[in-house]
Amino acid sequence: EILHNLDGIEYLAQYMEIVASEYLGYGEEQHSVDKLVNMTYIFQKLAAVKDQREWVTTSGAHKTLVNLLGARDTNVLLGALLALASLAESPECREKISELSIVENLLMILHEYDLLSKRLTAELLRLLCAEPQVKEQVKLYEGIPVLLSLLHSDHLKLLWSVVWILVQVCEDPETSVEIRIWGGIKQLLHILRGLSSANAAGRIQQLHLSEDLSPREIQENTFSLQAACCAALTELVLNDTNAHQVVQENGVYTIAKLILPNKQKNAAKTNLLQCYAFRALRFLFSMERNRPLFKRLFPTDLFEIFIDIGHYVRDISAYEELVSKLNLLVEDELKQIAENIESVNQNKAPSKYIGNYAILDHLGSGAFGCVYKVRKRSGQNLLAMKEVNLHNPAFGKDKKDRDSSVKNIVSELTIIKEQLYHPNVVRYYKTFLENDRLYIVMELIEGAPLGEHFSSLKEKQHHFSEERLWKIFIQLCLALRYLHKEKRIVHRDLTPNNIMLGDKDKVTV
């Protein structure tokens, strides 16, 4: 306070600006480096106290500290990062820092520098991302690939900061899509699976952390990182295509395992993680096609509380009653929920084989039968297989009529399989008969039906943009023109549920 009253902070800021200007402009002289290390340390100490941060920004020192992010000396850089991170804890100071050209330098450090510099930079950027202009600059300077590349790190605190940056920037719809395109959803789920696996504790103990952490601190940091990943996935699934990818990548199973109570560990942290996991699941449930999946997970009374929370509720406290109710269940009930969660694991052994195809998941049912996600016994590619019950009255009253209908269907599908090649029309690969059922193997479309997009938008009280509508409509017209004009085929069942929207709104009929 004496230093402030004597205008010492302002004089120190002016002197730091002069030394920094010489250092950045004319090269590294050791005495300049030593001075800057000491001055950044002083400003770091000043900024550590909330009431003193305004003194630092009033002096203009934050501008010099931002300039020093271009320093070549590691100690100068670390000093500037620590001081700026302390300042950014206060909203007023954070706003002043965000008005400067800082994001491009931060992204360069995240891309090219050592682990400690990356960790401090990620924490500073996490704080600054509370400001809209910083989030916009991350997008402008193509920061998403840089941030996602850091998800391969084994450093818990670095990962935590990076994931919380993603939580904030993916509020922008375009950025949310970009994160999916760059593989961000798969990476977040991979982190969750890695931290939840049986050998996670041993693996984390061996990480090259920049500080020594006790087992309890490692455990708390692990919970915090898992909660952050759930928060990021919660924001990402507001986009329906993102939500579909989370389900396709076994995300419901991965997240649902985190709701189970763990009485041996930190109760407060465990309960908070359960809330974050429940919130991510509730956002996924809001997409209509996912709802049957969740009915398999919870007993009736728990499911009612889960539903009553409502769609897309971000307030984490809204999920506390659900967690309390779950944690009070007796052991047998918890065991049943754990078994229910295992039942939605897409990586479990195939439930059965039909012909040469492993049945992996039930995708839906219609008037004539079911659709399954399958994989060929000898391959890795995922396919869709439609099972048609030939005893349906639509195929005829007796065996003779049914055989005739099946013969015609197989003949038509053979022609379609050999002749249809269009980017907006589903590919058919094979038909075969087994146990009075007709099976049609076709391309598995990654996406969701147009009808589900309509329902989802209605629940969110959003609308399709005119540009998006035209993009979908034009592709639909191209598909129908190809079928009608070039192949002389009439669809006869064109509904929103038979029009699939995939990545970048690619239409498949």
Coordinates of C-alpha atoms in Angstrom, one line a residue, residues 39-508:
M39 CA 9.7 -7.0 -12.1
T40 CA 7.3 -9.6 -13.4
Y41 CA 7.6 -11.4 -10.0
I42 CA 6.8 -8.1 -8.2
F43 CA 3.7 -7.6 -10.3
Q44 CA 2.7 -11.2 -9.8
K45 CA 2.8 -10.7 -6.0
L46 CA 0.8 -7.5 -6.3
A47 CA -1.8 -9.2 -8.5
A48 CA -2.2 -12.1 -6.1
V49 CA -4.2 -9.8 -3.8
K50 CA -7.7 -9.0 -5.2
D51 CA -7.8 -5.3 -4.1
Q52 CA -4.4 -4.6 -5.6
R53 CA -5.1 -5.8 -9.1
E54 CA -6.7 -2.6 -10.2
W55 CA -3.5 -0.7 -9.2
V56 CA -1.6 -2.9 -11.7
T57 CA -4.0 -2.3 -14.6
T58 CA -4.3 1.4 -13.9
S59 CA -0.5 1.7 -14.1
G60 CA -0.6 0.0 -17.6
A61 CA 1.7 -2.8 -16.5
H62 CA -0.7 -5.4 -18.0
K63 CA 0.1 -4.0 -21.5
T64 CA 3.8 -4.6 -21.0
L65 CA 3.1 -8.1 -19.5
V66 CA 1.1 -9.0 -22.7
N67 CA 4.0 -7.8 -24.9
L68 CA 6.4 -10.0 -22.9
L69 CA 4.5 -13.1 -24.1
G70 CA 6.8 -12.7 -27.1
A71 CA 9.9 -13.1 -24.8
R72 CA 12.5 -15.7 -25.8
D73 CA 13.7 -16.2 -22.2
T74 CA 11.6 -18.9 -20.4
N75 CA 11.8 -17.2 -17.0
V76 CA 10.6 -13.8 -18.4
L77 CA 7.7 -15.6 -20.2
L78 CA 6.7 -17.6 -17.1
G79 CA 6.8 -14.4 -15.0
A80 CA 4.5 -12.6 -17.4
L81 CA 2.1 -15.6 -17.6
L82 CA 1.8 -15.9 -13.8
A83 CA 1.2 -12.2 -13.4
L84 CA -1.5 -12.0 -16.1
A85 CA -3.2 -15.2 -14.8
S86 CA -3.5 -13.5 -11.3
L87 CA -4.9 -10.3 -12.9
A88 CA -7.4 -12.3 -15.0
E89 CA -9.0 -13.6 -11.8
S90 CA -10.8 -10.3 -11.6
P91 CA -13.5 -9.5 -14.2
E92 CA -12.5 -5.8 -14.6
C93 CA -8.8 -6.7 -15.2
R94 CA -9.7 -9.6 -17.4
E95 CA -11.8 -7.3 -19.6
K96 CA -8.8 -4.9 -20.0
I97 CA -6.4 -7.7 -20.9
S98 CA -8.9 -9.1 -23.4
E99 CA -8.9 -5.8 -25.3
L100 CA -5.3 -6.3 -26.2
S101 CA -3.9 -8.6 -29.0
I102 CA -3.1 -11.5 -26.8
V103 CA -4.8 -14.7 -28.2
E104 CA -2.5 -15.2 -31.2
N105 CA 0.6 -15.3 -28.9
L106 CA -1.2 -17.6 -26.4
L107 CA -2.0 -20.1 -29.2
M108 CA 1.6 -20.0 -30.4
I109 CA 2.8 -20.9 -26.9
L110 CA 0.3 -23.7 -26.6
H111 CA 1.4 -25.0 -30.0
E112 CA 5.2 -24.8 -29.7
Y113 CA 6.5 -24.3 -26.1
D114 CA 7.4 -26.6 -23.2
L115 CA 4.9 -28.3 -20.9
L116 CA 5.0 -25.7 -18.0
S117 CA 4.6 -22.8 -20.4
K118 CA 1.6 -24.6 -22.0
R119 CA 0.0 -25.3 -18.7
L120 CA 0.2 -21.7 -17.5
T121 CA -0.9 -20.4 -20.9
A122 CA -3.9 -22.7 -20.9
E123 CA -5.0 -21.6 -17.5
L124 CA -4.7 -17.9 -18.6
L125 CA -6.7 -18.5 -21.7
R126 CA -9.4 -20.4 -19.7
L127 CA -9.9 -17.3 -17.6
L128 CA -9.9 -14.9 -20.5
C129 CA -12.4 -17.0 -22.4
A130 CA -15.1 -15.5 -20.2
E131 CA -14.8 -12.5 -22.5
P132 CA -16.7 -12.8 -25.8
Q133 CA -13.9 -11.1 -27.9
V134 CA -11.4 -13.7 -26.7
K135 CA -13.6 -16.6 -27.7
E136 CA -14.1 -14.9 -31.1
Q137 CA -10.3 -14.5 -31.5
V138 CA -9.7 -18.2 -30.7
K139 CA -12.0 -19.0 -33.6
L140 CA -10.4 -16.3 -35.8
Y141 CA -6.9 -17.6 -35.3
E142 CA -7.9 -21.2 -35.8
G143 CA -7.3 -22.2 -32.2
I144 CA -9.5 -25.3 -32.2
P145 CA -7.0 -27.7 -33.8
V146 CA -4.3 -26.4 -31.4
L147 CA -6.5 -26.9 -28.3
L148 CA -7.5 -30.4 -29.5
S149 CA -3.9 -31.4 -30.0
L150 CA -3.3 -30.8 -26.3
L151 CA -5.9 -33.4 -25.4
H152 CA -3.3 -36.0 -26.1
S153 CA -1.3 -34.7 -23.0
D154 CA -1.1 -36.8 -19.8
H155 CA -1.0 -33.7 -17.6
L156 CA -4.2 -33.5 -15.5
K157 CA -4.2 -29.7 -14.9
L158 CA -3.3 -28.9 -18.5
L159 CA -6.1 -31.1 -19.7
W160 CA -8.5 -29.6 -17.2
S161 CA -7.8 -26.0 -18.4
V162 CA -8.0 -27.0 -22.1
V163 CA -11.3 -28.8 -21.7
W164 CA -12.8 -25.8 -19.9
I165 CA -11.6 -23.6 -22.7
L166 CA -13.5 -25.9 -25.1
V167 CA -16.6 -25.7 -22.8
Q168 CA -16.7 -21.9 -23.3
V169 CA -15.8 -21.6 -27.0
C170 CA -18.3 -24.3 -28.1
E171 CA -21.2 -22.1 -27.1
D172 CA -20.7 -20.8 -30.6
P173 CA -22.6 -23.2 -33.0
E174 CA -19.9 -23.0 -35.7
T175 CA -17.2 -23.8 -33.2
S176 CA -19.2 -26.7 -31.8
V177 CA -19.4 -28.2 -35.3
E178 CA -15.6 -27.5 -35.8
I179 CA -14.8 -29.4 -32.6
R180 CA -16.6 -32.5 -33.9
I181 CA -15.0 -32.3 -37.4
W182 CA -11.5 -32.2 -35.8
G183 CA -12.3 -35.3 -33.7
G184 CA -12.9 -33.4 -30.4
I185 CA -15.9 -35.6 -29.3
K186 CA -14.0 -38.8 -29.8
Q187 CA -11.0 -37.3 -27.8
L188 CA -13.2 -36.2 -24.9
L189 CA -14.8 -39.6 -24.6
H190 CA -11.4 -41.2 -24.9
I191 CA -10.2 -39.2 -21.9
L192 CA -13.2 -40.2 -19.9
R193 CA -12.7 -43.9 -20.7
G194 CA -9.0 -43.7 -19.9
L195 CA -9.7 -42.0 -16.5
S196 CA -12.5 -44.5 -15.7
S197 CA -10.6 -47.7 -16.6
A198 CA -9.3 -50.1 -14.0
N199 CA -5.7 -49.2 -14.6
A200 CA -6.2 -45.5 -14.6
A201 CA -4.9 -44.9 -11.0
G202 CA -1.6 -46.6 -11.8
R203 CA -1.3 -44.8 -15.1
I204 CA -1.9 -41.4 -13.5
Q205 CA 0.6 -42.1 -10.7
Q206 CA 3.3 -42.4 -13.4
L207 CA 2.5 -39.1 -15.2
H208 CA 5.3 -36.6 -15.5
L209 CA 3.6 -33.9 -13.4
S210 CA 5.3 -30.6 -13.0
E211 CA 4.5 -30.8 -9.2
D212 CA 4.3 -33.6 -6.7
L213 CA 0.7 -34.4 -5.9
S214 CA -0.6 -36.6 -3.1
P215 CA -2.9 -39.5 -4.0
R216 CA -5.8 -37.4 -2.7
E217 CA -4.9 -34.5 -4.9
I218 CA -4.5 -36.7 -8.0
Q219 CA -7.9 -38.2 -7.2
E220 CA -9.5 -34.7 -6.9
N221 CA -7.9 -33.5 -10.1
T222 CA -9.1 -36.7 -11.9
F223 CA -12.7 -36.0 -10.7
S224 CA -12.4 -32.4 -11.8
L225 CA -11.2 -33.4 -15.3
Q226 CA -14.0 -36.0 -15.7
A227 CA -16.5 -33.3 -14.7
A228 CA -15.0 -30.9 -17.2
C229 CA -15.2 -33.5 -20.0
C230 CA -18.9 -34.0 -19.1
A231 CA -19.5 -30.2 -19.2
A232 CA -17.9 -30.0 -22.7
L233 CA -20.0 -32.9 -24.0
T234 CA -23.1 -31.3 -22.5
E235 CA -22.5 -28.1 -24.6
L236 CA -21.5 -30.0 -27.7
V237 CA -24.7 -32.2 -27.8
L238 CA -26.9 -29.1 -28.2
N239 CA -26.0 -29.8 -31.9
D240 CA -28.0 -32.8 -33.0
T241 CA -25.3 -34.2 -35.2
N242 CA -22.9 -33.9 -32.3
A243 CA -25.4 -35.7 -30.0
H244 CA -25.7 -38.5 -32.5
Q245 CA -21.9 -38.9 -32.7
V246 CA -21.7 -39.1 -28.8
V247 CA -24.3 -42.0 -28.9
Q248 CA -22.6 -43.7 -31.8
E249 CA -19.2 -43.5 -30.0
N250 CA -20.6 -45.4 -27.0
G251 CA -20.9 -42.1 -25.1
V252 CA -24.1 -43.0 -23.1
Y253 CA -22.3 -45.9 -21.6
T254 CA -19.1 -44.0 -20.9
I255 CA -20.9 -41.1 -19.2
A256 CA -23.5 -43.3 -17.4
K257 CA -20.7 -45.2 -15.6
L258 CA -19.8 -41.9 -13.8
I259 CA -23.2 -41.6 -12.1
L260 CA -22.6 -44.7 -9.9
P261 CA -21.7 -43.8 -6.3
N262 CA -18.2 -44.4 -5.0
K263 CA -18.3 -44.5 -1.2
Q264 CA -14.5 -44.9 -0.8
K265 CA -13.7 -41.6 -2.4
N266 CA -14.1 -37.8 -1.7
A267 CA -17.9 -37.5 -1.3
A268 CA -18.3 -33.8 -2.3
K269 CA -16.2 -34.3 -5.5
T270 CA -17.9 -37.6 -6.3
N271 CA -21.4 -36.0 -5.9
L272 CA -20.4 -33.1 -8.1
L273 CA -19.1 -35.4 -10.8
Q274 CA -22.4 -37.4 -10.6
C275 CA -24.3 -34.1 -11.2
Y276 CA -22.2 -33.3 -14.3
A277 CA -22.6 -36.8 -15.7
F278 CA -26.4 -36.7 -15.1
R279 CA -26.6 -33.3 -16.8
A280 CA -24.8 -34.6 -19.9
L281 CA -27.1 -37.7 -20.0
R282 CA -30.2 -35.4 -19.5
F283 CA -29.1 -33.3 -22.5
L284 CA -28.7 -36.4 -24.6
F285 CA -32.1 -37.6 -23.5
S286 CA -33.6 -34.4 -24.8
M287 CA -33.0 -35.7 -28.3
E288 CA -36.1 -37.8 -29.0
R289 CA -34.3 -40.8 -30.7
N290 CA -32.2 -41.4 -27.6
R291 CA -35.1 -41.7 -25.1
P292 CA -35.7 -45.5 -25.4
L293 CA -32.0 -46.0 -24.5
F294 CA -32.5 -44.2 -21.1
K295 CA -35.7 -46.1 -20.2
R296 CA -33.4 -49.1 -19.9
L297 CA -31.1 -47.4 -17.4
F298 CA -33.1 -46.2 -14.4
P299 CA -35.9 -47.6 -12.1
T300 CA -39.2 -45.8 -12.5
D301 CA -39.0 -43.4 -9.5
L302 CA -35.5 -42.3 -10.5
F303 CA -36.5 -42.0 -14.1
E304 CA -39.4 -39.7 -13.1
I305 CA -37.0 -37.3 -11.3
F306 CA -34.7 -37.5 -14.4
I307 CA -37.6 -36.4 -16.7
D308 CA -38.9 -33.7 -14.4
I309 CA -35.7 -31.8 -14.5
G310 CA -36.7 -30.7 -18.0
H311 CA -34.8 -30.3 -21.3
Y312 CA -31.5 -28.4 -21.6
V313 CA -31.3 -27.2 -18.0
R314 CA -27.7 -26.0 -17.4
D315 CA -28.0 -25.2 -13.7
I316 CA -25.9 -28.0 -12.0
S317 CA -27.9 -27.7 -8.7
A318 CA -31.0 -29.0 -10.6
Y319 CA -29.4 -32.4 -10.6
E320 CA -28.6 -32.7 -6.9
E321 CA -31.9 -34.3 -6.0
L322 CA -31.3 -37.0 -8.6
V323 CA -27.8 -37.7 -7.2
S324 CA -29.1 -37.8 -3.6
K325 CA -31.9 -40.2 -4.5
L326 CA -29.4 -42.5 -6.4
N327 CA -26.9 -42.5 -3.5
L328 CA -29.6 -43.6 -1.0
L329 CA -30.6 -46.7 -3.0
V330 CA -29.8 -50.1 -1.5
E331 CA -26.9 -52.2 -2.9
D332 CA -29.2 -54.5 -4.9
E333 CA -30.9 -51.6 -6.7
L334 CA -27.5 -50.0 -7.5
K335 CA -26.3 -53.4 -8.8
Q336 CA -29.3 -53.5 -11.1
I337 CA -28.6 -50.0 -12.4
A338 CA -24.9 -51.0 -13.0
E339 CA -26.2 -54.0 -15.0
N340 CA -28.5 -51.8 -17.0
I341 CA -25.6 -49.5 -17.8
E342 CA -23.6 -52.5 -19.0
S343 CA -26.5 -53.4 -21.3
V344 CA -26.1 -50.2 -23.3
N345 CA -22.4 -50.8 -23.9
Q346 CA -21.9 -51.0 -27.6
N347 CA -18.6 -52.7 -27.3
K348 CA -19.9 -55.7 -25.5
A349 CA -19.9 -59.1 -27.3
P350 CA -22.5 -59.3 -30.1
S351 CA -25.9 -60.3 -28.8
K352 CA -26.3 -62.7 -31.7
Y353 CA -25.4 -63.5 -35.3
I354 CA -27.8 -63.5 -38.2
G355 CA -26.2 -65.0 -41.3
N356 CA -22.7 -63.7 -41.4
Y357 CA -23.5 -60.5 -39.5
A358 CA -22.9 -59.7 -35.8
I359 CA -25.9 -57.8 -34.3
L360 CA -24.4 -54.8 -32.3
D361 CA -27.4 -52.6 -31.6
H362 CA -31.1 -52.1 -32.3
L363 CA -31.5 -48.8 -34.2
G364 CA -35.3 -48.7 -34.6
S365 CA -38.6 -50.4 -35.5
G366 CA -41.2 -49.8 -38.2
A367 CA -44.3 -51.3 -39.7
F368 CA -42.5 -54.1 -41.4
G369 CA -39.7 -55.0 -39.0
C370 CA -36.6 -53.8 -37.2
V371 CA -33.3 -52.1 -38.2
Y372 CA -30.0 -53.2 -36.5
K373 CA -26.5 -51.9 -36.5
V374 CA -24.3 -54.8 -37.6
R375 CA -20.7 -55.7 -38.5
K376 CA -19.7 -58.5 -40.9
R377 CA -18.1 -61.4 -39.0
S378 CA -14.8 -61.0 -40.9
G379 CA -14.7 -57.2 -41.2
Q380 CA -14.7 -53.9 -39.2
N381 CA -17.1 -51.7 -41.2
L382 CA -20.4 -50.9 -39.6
L383 CA -23.6 -51.5 -41.6
A384 CA -27.3 -51.3 -41.2
M385 CA -29.5 -54.4 -41.6
K386 CA -33.2 -54.3 -42.0
E387 CA -35.1 -57.3 -40.8
V388 CA -38.5 -57.8 -42.5
N389 CA -41.1 -60.2 -41.0
L390 CA -42.6 -62.0 -44.0
H391 CA -45.7 -63.0 -42.0
N392 CA -46.9 -59.4 -42.2
P393 CA -50.3 -59.5 -44.0
A394 CA -49.0 -56.9 -46.5
F395 CA -46.9 -59.7 -48.2
G396 CA -50.0 -61.9 -48.9
K397 CA -52.5 -64.2 -47.2
D398 CA -50.7 -67.5 -47.9
K399 CA -47.3 -68.9 -48.5
K400 CA -47.6 -68.7 -52.3
D401 CA -48.5 -65.0 -52.2
R402 CA -45.6 -64.3 -49.7
D403 CA -43.1 -66.2 -51.8
S404 CA -44.2 -64.2 -54.9
S405 CA -43.9 -60.8 -53.0
V406 CA -40.4 -61.8 -51.6
K407 CA -39.2 -62.8 -55.1
N408 CA -40.3 -59.4 -56.5
I409 CA -38.7 -57.5 -53.6
V410 CA -35.4 -59.4 -54.0
S411 CA -35.5 -58.8 -57.7
E412 CA -36.1 -55.0 -57.3
L413 CA -33.4 -54.7 -54.6
T414 CA -30.9 -56.5 -56.8
I415 CA -31.5 -54.0 -59.6
I416 CA -31.3 -51.1 -57.1
K417 CA -28.0 -52.5 -55.6
E418 CA -26.4 -52.7 -59.0
Q419 CA -27.6 -49.4 -60.5
L420 CA -28.0 -46.8 -57.8
Y421 CA -24.9 -44.6 -57.2
H422 CA -25.7 -41.1 -55.9
P423 CA -24.3 -39.2 -52.9
N424 CA -27.8 -38.5 -51.6
V425 CA -29.2 -42.0 -52.0
V426 CA -28.5 -44.9 -49.5
R427 CA -26.4 -47.8 -50.9
Y428 CA -27.8 -51.3 -50.8
Y429 CA -25.3 -54.2 -50.5
K430 CA -27.1 -57.5 -50.0
T431 CA -30.4 -59.3 -49.4
F432 CA -30.9 -62.8 -48.0
L433 CA -33.6 -65.0 -46.4
E434 CA -33.4 -66.7 -43.0
N435 CA -36.1 -68.2 -40.8
D436 CA -39.0 -66.6 -42.7
R437 CA -37.4 -63.2 -42.5
L438 CA -36.0 -61.1 -45.3
Y439 CA -32.7 -59.3 -44.4
I440 CA -31.5 -56.2 -46.4
V441 CA -28.0 -55.1 -45.7
M442 CA -27.3 -51.4 -46.5
E443 CA -25.1 -48.4 -45.8
L444 CA -25.1 -47.2 -42.2
I445 CA -25.9 -43.5 -42.3
E446 CA -24.2 -41.5 -39.6
G447 CA -26.7 -38.9 -38.6
A448 CA -30.3 -38.4 -37.5
P449 CA -33.6 -38.4 -39.3
L450 CA -34.9 -35.0 -40.4
G451 CA -38.0 -35.6 -38.3
E452 CA -35.8 -35.7 -35.2
H453 CA -34.2 -32.5 -36.1
F454 CA -37.6 -30.9 -36.3
S455 CA -38.6 -32.2 -32.9
S456 CA -35.3 -31.1 -31.3
L457 CA -35.5 -27.6 -32.8
K458 CA -39.1 -27.3 -31.5
E459 CA -38.0 -28.3 -28.0
K460 CA -35.1 -25.8 -28.0
Q461 CA -37.4 -23.1 -29.5
H462 CA -35.0 -22.7 -32.4
H463 CA -35.6 -22.6 -36.2
F464 CA -33.8 -23.8 -39.3
S465 CA -32.0 -20.9 -41.0
E466 CA -33.1 -20.2 -44.5
E467 CA -29.6 -21.0 -45.8
R468 CA -29.7 -24.4 -44.1
L469 CA -33.2 -25.1 -45.4
W470 CA -32.2 -24.4 -49.0
K471 CA -29.1 -26.6 -48.6
I472 CA -31.2 -29.6 -47.4
F473 CA -34.0 -28.9 -50.0
I474 CA -31.6 -28.8 -52.9
Q475 CA -30.0 -32.1 -52.0
L476 CA -33.4 -33.7 -51.6
C477 CA -34.4 -32.5 -55.0
L478 CA -31.2 -33.9 -56.5
A479 CA -31.8 -37.3 -54.9
L480 CA -35.4 -37.4 -56.1
R481 CA -34.6 -36.2 -59.6
Y482 CA -31.9 -39.0 -59.9
L483 CA -34.4 -41.6 -58.7
H484 CA -37.4 -40.4 -60.8
K485 CA -35.8 -39.1 -64.0
E486 CA -32.7 -41.2 -64.4
K487 CA -33.6 -44.5 -62.7
R488 CA -37.4 -44.5 -63.1
I489 CA -37.9 -45.3 -59.4
V490 CA -40.7 -44.0 -57.2
H491 CA -39.8 -43.8 -53.4
R492 CA -43.4 -44.2 -52.2
D493 CA -42.5 -43.5 -48.5
L494 CA -40.8 -40.2 -48.4
T495 CA -41.2 -38.8 -44.9
P496 CA -39.0 -36.7 -42.5
N497 CA -38.1 -40.0 -40.8
N498 CA -36.7 -41.5 -44.0
I499 CA -34.5 -38.5 -44.8
M500 CA -31.2 -38.6 -42.9
L501 CA -29.1 -35.6 -42.1
G502 CA -25.4 -36.3 -41.6
D503 CA -22.2 -34.3 -41.1
K504 CA -22.5 -30.7 -42.6
D505 CA -26.2 -31.4 -43.3
K506 CA -25.5 -34.1 -45.9
V507 CA -28.8 -35.5 -47.0
T508 CA -29.3 -39.3 -47.6

